[in-house]
Amino acid sequence: MRILGISQLSLRRLNAVFSAGTIRGTSSSAAMRLVQFCHKGGEGSVRVGVEQAEGQGVIDLKAFDPSMPSTMREFLEMGQKGMDCAKRALSSGQHVVSRSDIRLLSPVTGPEKVVCVGMNYKDHCLEQNAPIPKEPIIFSKFPSTITGPYDDIILPEESQEVDWEVELAFVIGRKGKHIKEEEALSYVAGFTVANDVSARDWQMKRNGKQWLLGKTFDTFCPLGPALVTTTALKDVHKLGIRCLVNGAAVQDSNTSQLIFHTEKLVAWVSQFVTLCPGDVFLTGTPPGVGVFRNPPVFLKRGDVVECQIDEIGSIRNTVV
């Protein structure tokens, strides 16, 4: 059957395009880089801002509109009202603070959940001679692991095998349970860079080989530098992802290697728990981690770890 010269197949394709566009834009209708920051010398006062561009000045949302909350989690809980205000603030170009006058914090602090995914890069499975998982492998870190994009990673006395893991992270923008895969992106506020710092001795040899303790030491989840809204990225599943230790590349892959994409992870995890604004997902790491090197290599005091993802940015943390 054809309608005005358009086949049903073409109509279905058009419908899919428009549906995808609607879903993609629901949670964050504008391309923005959202940050959490504090003014230097005023470390107790957290603010939400919008970067004018990567690495440039930040518009203070509370200065632009005093009704805006002070934390990203509260901002995300406002839903579209908050996003619309941020868009207006960005367009106004007012209340800009210089990067030199502020300290960037993690884009989200105090989330209800930090959800992590293991073995989620095809090339990472190959480096371990491990089978490709049939379903997502889910674990967690405590929210107290979260630290800022340029803050120190504290090497715990309890571990001698602390390792790096660059990861693509995303943050939930609205509450949902039993979310359909085709609607999942509408629940995502945006994407950021993470380092899933891991104590391999505690992850792989101790604690009954349960991963939690090895993943959850304080400062073991640097995040940042910004929460980049979905619409600001051309294709989040085709981005270069890298980790450098002391300037030398140790991980270099692409998010096209992800086994389970963002939509699948949101749908899968929401079968078990209600997802809430501010919840953080770490989507897995590519090959090149220290534990699988021959001989293994682990972080030591003084090391500088830089995690980079194209179009999102980089975080840089010193091990102390």
Coordinates of N, CA, C and O in Angstrom, one line a residue, residues 59-166:
I59 N 27.9 30.2 33.8 CA 26.8 31.1 34.2 C 26.2 30.5 35.5 O 25.8 29.3 35.5
D60 N 26.1 31.3 36.5 CA 25.6 30.9 37.8 C 24.1 30.9 37.8 O 23.5 32.0 37.7
L61 N 23.5 29.8 37.8 CA 22.0 29.7 37.7 C 21.3 30.4 38.8 O 20.2 31.0 38.6
K62 N 21.8 30.3 40.0 CA 21.1 30.9 41.2 C 21.2 32.4 41.1 O 20.3 33.1 41.5
A63 N 22.3 32.9 40.6 CA 22.4 34.4 40.4 C 21.5 34.9 39.3 O 20.9 35.9 39.4
F64 N 21.3 34.0 38.2 CA 20.4 34.4 37.2 C 18.9 34.3 37.6 O 18.1 35.1 37.3
D65 N 18.6 33.3 38.4 CA 17.2 33.1 38.9 C 17.3 32.6 40.4 O 17.6 31.4 40.6
P66 N 17.1 33.4 41.4 CA 17.2 33.0 42.8 C 16.3 31.8 43.2 O 16.6 31.2 44.2
S67 N 15.3 31.5 42.4 CA 14.5 30.3 42.7 C 15.2 29.0 42.4 O 14.7 27.9 42.8
M68 N 16.3 29.0 41.7 CA 17.0 27.8 41.3 C 17.7 27.2 42.5 O 18.2 27.9 43.3
P69 N 17.7 25.9 42.6 CA 18.3 25.2 43.7 C 19.9 25.3 43.6 O 20.4 25.7 42.6
S70 N 20.5 24.8 44.7 CA 22.0 24.9 44.7 C 22.7 23.7 44.3 O 23.9 23.7 44.1
T71 N 22.0 22.5 44.2 CA 22.7 21.3 43.8 C 22.1 20.7 42.6 O 20.9 20.9 42.2
M72 N 22.9 19.9 41.9 CA 22.5 19.3 40.6 C 21.3 18.4 40.8 O 20.4 18.3 40.0
R73 N 21.4 17.6 41.9 CA 20.3 16.6 42.1 C 19.0 17.3 42.3 O 18.0 16.9 41.7
E74 N 18.9 18.4 43.1 CA 17.7 19.2 43.2 C 17.3 19.9 41.9 O 16.1 19.9 41.5
F75 N 18.3 20.3 41.1 CA 18.0 20.9 39.8 C 17.3 19.9 38.9 O 16.4 20.2 38.2
L76 N 17.9 18.7 38.8 CA 17.3 17.6 38.0 C 15.9 17.2 38.4 O 15.1 16.9 37.6
E77 N 15.7 17.3 39.7 CA 14.3 17.0 40.3 C 13.3 18.0 39.8 O 12.1 17.7 39.8
M78 N 13.7 19.2 39.4 CA 12.8 20.2 38.9 C 12.3 19.8 37.5 O 11.3 20.4 37.0
G79 N 13.0 18.9 36.8 CA 12.5 18.5 35.5 C 12.7 19.5 34.4 O 13.7 20.3 34.4
Q80 N 11.8 19.6 33.5 CA 11.9 20.5 32.4 C 12.0 22.0 32.8 O 12.6 22.8 32.1
K81 N 11.4 22.4 33.9 CA 11.4 23.8 34.4 C 12.9 24.2 34.6 O 13.3 25.3 34.3
G82 N 13.6 23.3 35.2 CA 15.0 23.6 35.5 C 15.8 23.7 34.2 O 16.6 24.7 34.0
M83 N 15.6 22.8 33.3 CA 16.3 22.8 32.0 C 16.0 24.1 31.2 O 16.8 24.7 30.6
D84 N 14.7 24.5 31.2 CA 14.3 25.7 30.5 C 15.0 26.9 31.1 O 15.4 27.8 30.3
C85 N 15.1 27.0 32.4 CA 15.8 28.1 33.0 C 17.2 28.1 32.6 O 17.8 29.2 32.3
A86 N 17.9 27.0 32.6 CA 19.3 26.9 32.2 C 19.5 27.4 30.8 O 20.5 28.1 30.5
K87 N 18.5 27.0 29.9 CA 18.6 27.4 28.5 C 18.5 28.9 28.4 O 19.2 29.6 27.7
R88 N 17.6 29.5 29.2 CA 17.4 31.0 29.2 C 18.7 31.7 29.7 O 19.1 32.7 29.2
A89 N 19.2 31.1 30.8 CA 20.5 31.7 31.3 C 21.6 31.6 30.3 O 22.3 32.6 30.2
L90 N 21.7 30.5 29.6 CA 22.8 30.4 28.6 C 22.6 31.4 27.5 O 23.6 32.1 27.1
S91 N 21.4 31.6 27.1 CA 21.1 32.6 26.0 C 21.3 34.0 26.5 O 21.7 34.9 25.7
S92 N 21.1 34.3 27.8 CA 21.3 35.7 28.3 C 22.7 36.1 28.3 O 23.0 37.3 28.1
G93 N 23.6 35.2 28.6 CA 25.0 35.5 28.7 C 25.3 36.3 29.9 O 26.4 36.9 30.1
Q94 N 24.4 36.4 30.9 CA 24.6 37.2 32.1 C 25.1 36.3 33.3 O 25.0 35.1 33.2
H95 N 25.6 37.0 34.3 CA 26.0 36.3 35.6 C 27.1 35.2 35.3 O 27.1 34.1 35.8
V96 N 28.1 35.6 34.4 CA 29.1 34.7 34.1 C 30.3 34.8 35.1 O 30.7 35.9 35.4
V97 N 30.7 33.7 35.6 CA 31.9 33.7 36.5 C 33.0 33.0 35.8 O 32.9 32.1 35.0
S98 N 34.2 33.6 36.0 CA 35.4 33.1 35.4 C 35.8 31.8 35.9 O 35.7 31.5 37.1
R99 N 36.4 30.9 35.1 CA 36.8 29.6 35.5 C 37.9 29.7 36.6 O 38.0 28.9 37.5
S100 N 38.7 30.8 36.5 CA 39.8 31.0 37.5 C 39.3 31.3 38.9 O 40.0 31.2 39.8
D101 N 38.0 31.7 39.0 CA 37.4 32.1 40.3 C 36.6 31.0 40.9 O 36.1 31.2 42.0
I102 N 36.5 29.8 40.3 CA 35.7 28.8 40.8 C 36.5 27.4 40.8 O 37.5 27.3 40.2
R103 N 35.9 26.5 41.6 CA 36.4 25.1 41.6 C 35.3 24.2 41.2 O 34.2 24.2 41.7
L104 N 35.6 23.5 40.1 CA 34.5 22.6 39.6 C 34.4 21.4 40.5 O 35.5 20.8 40.9
L105 N 33.2 21.0 40.9 CA 32.9 19.8 41.7 C 32.4 18.7 40.7 O 32.3 18.9 39.5
S106 N 32.2 17.5 41.3 CA 31.5 16.5 40.5 C 30.2 17.1 40.0 O 29.6 17.8 40.7
P107 N 29.8 16.8 38.7 CA 28.5 17.3 38.2 C 27.3 16.9 39.1 O 26.4 17.6 39.2
V108 N 27.4 15.8 39.8 CA 26.4 15.3 40.7 C 27.1 14.9 42.0 O 28.1 14.2 41.9
T109 N 26.5 15.3 43.1 CA 27.0 14.8 44.4 C 25.8 14.3 45.2 O 24.7 14.7 45.0
G110 N 26.0 13.3 46.0 CA 25.0 12.8 46.9 C 23.8 12.1 46.1 O 22.7 12.3 46.5
P111 N 24.1 11.3 45.0 CA 23.0 10.6 44.4 C 22.5 9.5 45.2 O 23.2 9.1 46.1
E112 N 21.3 9.1 44.9 CA 20.7 7.9 45.7 C 21.5 6.7 45.3 O 21.7 5.8 46.2
K113 N 21.9 6.6 44.0 CA 22.5 5.3 43.6 C 23.7 5.6 42.6 O 23.7 6.6 41.9
V114 N 24.8 4.8 42.7 CA 25.8 4.7 41.7 C 25.8 3.3 41.2 O 26.2 2.4 41.9
V115 N 25.3 3.1 40.0 CA 25.1 1.8 39.3 C 26.3 1.6 38.4 O 26.6 2.5 37.6
C116 N 26.9 0.5 38.5 CA 28.1 0.2 37.6 C 27.8 -1.1 36.8 O 27.1 -2.0 37.2
V117 N 28.5 -1.1 35.6 CA 28.4 -2.2 34.7 C 29.7 -2.9 34.5 O 30.7 -2.2 34.1
G118 N 29.8 -4.2 34.7 CA 31.1 -4.9 34.5 C 31.1 -5.6 33.1 O 30.1 -5.9 32.5
M119 N 32.3 -5.7 32.6 CA 32.5 -6.5 31.3 C 31.6 -6.0 30.2 O 30.9 -6.8 29.6
N120 N 31.6 -4.7 30.0 CA 30.7 -4.1 29.0 C 31.3 -3.6 27.7 O 30.7 -2.9 26.9
Y121 N 32.6 -3.9 27.5 CA 33.3 -3.6 26.3 C 33.8 -4.9 25.6 O 34.4 -5.7 26.3
K122 N 33.5 -5.0 24.4 CA 33.9 -6.2 23.7 C 35.4 -6.4 23.7 O 35.9 -7.5 24.0
D123 N 36.1 -5.3 23.5 CA 37.6 -5.5 23.5 C 38.2 -5.7 24.9 O 39.2 -6.3 25.1
H124 N 37.4 -5.3 26.0 CA 37.9 -5.6 27.3 C 37.7 -7.0 27.7 O 38.5 -7.7 28.4
C125 N 36.6 -7.6 27.1 CA 36.3 -9.1 27.3 C 37.4 -9.9 26.6 O 38.0 -10.9 27.2
L126 N 37.8 -9.4 25.4 CA 38.8 -10.2 24.7 C 40.2 -10.1 25.4 O 40.9 -11.1 25.4
E127 N 40.5 -9.0 26.1 CA 41.8 -8.9 26.7 C 41.9 -9.9 27.9 O 43.0 -10.3 28.4
Q128 N 40.7 -10.3 28.4 CA 40.7 -11.2 29.6 C 40.4 -12.7 29.1 O 40.3 -13.6 30.0
N129 N 40.2 -12.9 27.8 CA 39.7 -14.2 27.3 C 38.4 -14.6 28.0 O 38.2 -15.7 28.4
A130 N 37.5 -13.6 28.2 CA 36.3 -13.8 28.9 C 35.1 -13.8 27.8 O 35.2 -13.1 26.8
P131 N 34.1 -14.6 28.1 CA 33.0 -14.6 27.1 C 32.2 -13.3 27.1 O 32.2 -12.6 28.2
I132 N 31.6 -13.0 26.0 CA 30.8 -11.8 26.0 C 29.5 -12.0 26.8 O 28.8 -13.0 26.6
P133 N 29.2 -11.1 27.8 CA 28.0 -11.4 28.6 C 26.7 -11.4 27.8 O 26.6 -10.7 26.8
K134 N 25.8 -12.2 28.2 CA 24.5 -12.3 27.6 C 23.5 -11.3 28.1 O 22.5 -10.9 27.5
E135 N 23.8 -10.8 29.4 CA 23.0 -9.8 30.0 C 23.9 -8.9 30.8 O 25.0 -9.3 31.2
P136 N 23.5 -7.6 31.1 CA 24.4 -6.7 31.8 C 24.8 -7.3 33.2 O 23.9 -7.9 33.9
I137 N 26.0 -7.1 33.6 CA 26.6 -7.5 34.9 C 26.6 -6.2 35.7 O 27.3 -5.3 35.5
I138 N 25.7 -6.2 36.7 CA 25.5 -4.9 37.5 C 26.1 -5.1 38.9 O 26.0 -6.1 39.6
F139 N 26.8 -4.0 39.3 CA 27.3 -3.9 40.7 C 27.2 -2.4 41.1 O 26.5 -1.7 40.4
S140 N 27.7 -2.1 42.2 CA 27.6 -0.7 42.7 C 28.8 -0.2 43.4 O 29.6 -1.0 43.8
K141 N 28.9 1.1 43.5 CA 29.8 1.8 44.4 C 28.9 2.6 45.3 O 27.8 3.1 45.0
F142 N 29.4 2.9 46.5 CA 28.7 3.8 47.4 C 28.8 5.2 46.9 O 29.9 5.6 46.4
P143 N 27.8 6.1 47.1 CA 27.9 7.5 46.6 C 29.0 8.2 47.2 O 29.5 9.2 46.7
S144 N 29.5 7.8 48.4 CA 30.6 8.5 49.1 C 31.9 8.4 48.3 O 32.9 9.1 48.7
T145 N 32.0 7.5 47.3 CA 33.2 7.4 46.5 C 33.4 8.6 45.6 O 34.5 8.9 45.1
I146 N 32.3 9.4 45.3 CA 32.3 10.4 44.3 C 33.2 11.6 44.7 O 33.1 12.1 45.8
T147 N 34.1 12.0 43.8 CA 34.9 13.2 44.0 C 35.0 14.0 42.7 O 34.5 13.5 41.7
G148 N 35.6 15.1 42.8 CA 35.5 16.1 41.6 C 36.5 15.7 40.5 O 37.4 14.9 40.6
P149 N 36.3 16.4 39.4 CA 37.1 16.1 38.2 C 38.6 16.4 38.3 O 39.4 15.8 37.6
Y150 N 39.0 17.2 39.3 CA 40.4 17.6 39.5 C 40.9 17.3 40.9 O 41.9 17.8 41.3
D151 N 40.1 16.6 41.7 CA 40.4 16.3 43.1 C 41.4 15.1 43.1 O 41.5 14.3 42.2
D152 N 42.0 14.9 44.3 CA 42.9 13.9 44.5 C 42.2 12.5 44.7 O 41.1 12.4 45.2
I153 N 42.9 11.5 44.2 CA 42.5 10.1 44.5 C 43.4 9.7 45.7 O 44.6 9.7 45.6
I154 N 42.7 9.3 46.8 CA 43.5 8.9 48.0 C 43.8 7.4 47.9 O 42.9 6.5 47.8
L155 N 45.1 7.1 48.0 CA 45.5 5.7 47.9 C 45.3 5.1 49.3 O 46.0 5.5 50.3
P156 N 44.5 4.1 49.5 CA 44.2 3.5 50.8 C 45.4 2.6 51.3 O 46.0 1.9 50.5
E157 N 45.7 2.7 52.6 CA 46.7 1.8 53.2 C 46.3 0.4 53.0 O 47.2 -0.5 53.0
E158 N 45.0 0.1 52.9 CA 44.5 -1.3 52.9 C 44.7 -2.0 51.6 O 44.5 -3.2 51.5
S159 N 45.2 -1.3 50.6 CA 45.3 -1.9 49.2 C 46.7 -1.6 48.6 O 47.1 -0.5 48.7
Q160 N 47.3 -2.6 48.0 CA 48.5 -2.4 47.2 C 48.3 -2.5 45.7 O 49.2 -2.6 44.9
E161 N 47.0 -2.7 45.3 CA 46.7 -2.9 43.9 C 45.6 -2.0 43.4 O 44.5 -2.5 42.9
V162 N 45.8 -0.7 43.4 CA 44.8 0.2 43.0 C 45.0 0.5 41.5 O 46.1 0.8 41.0
D163 N 43.9 0.4 40.7 CA 43.9 0.4 39.3 C 43.0 1.5 38.7 O 42.1 2.0 39.4
W164 N 43.2 1.8 37.4 CA 42.4 2.9 36.7 C 41.3 2.2 35.9 O 41.5 1.1 35.4
E165 N 40.2 2.9 35.6 CA 39.2 2.5 34.6 C 38.5 3.7 34.1 O 37.6 4.2 34.8
V166 N 38.8 4.2 32.9 CA 38.1 5.2 32.3 C 36.7 4.7 31.9 O 36.6 3.6 31.4

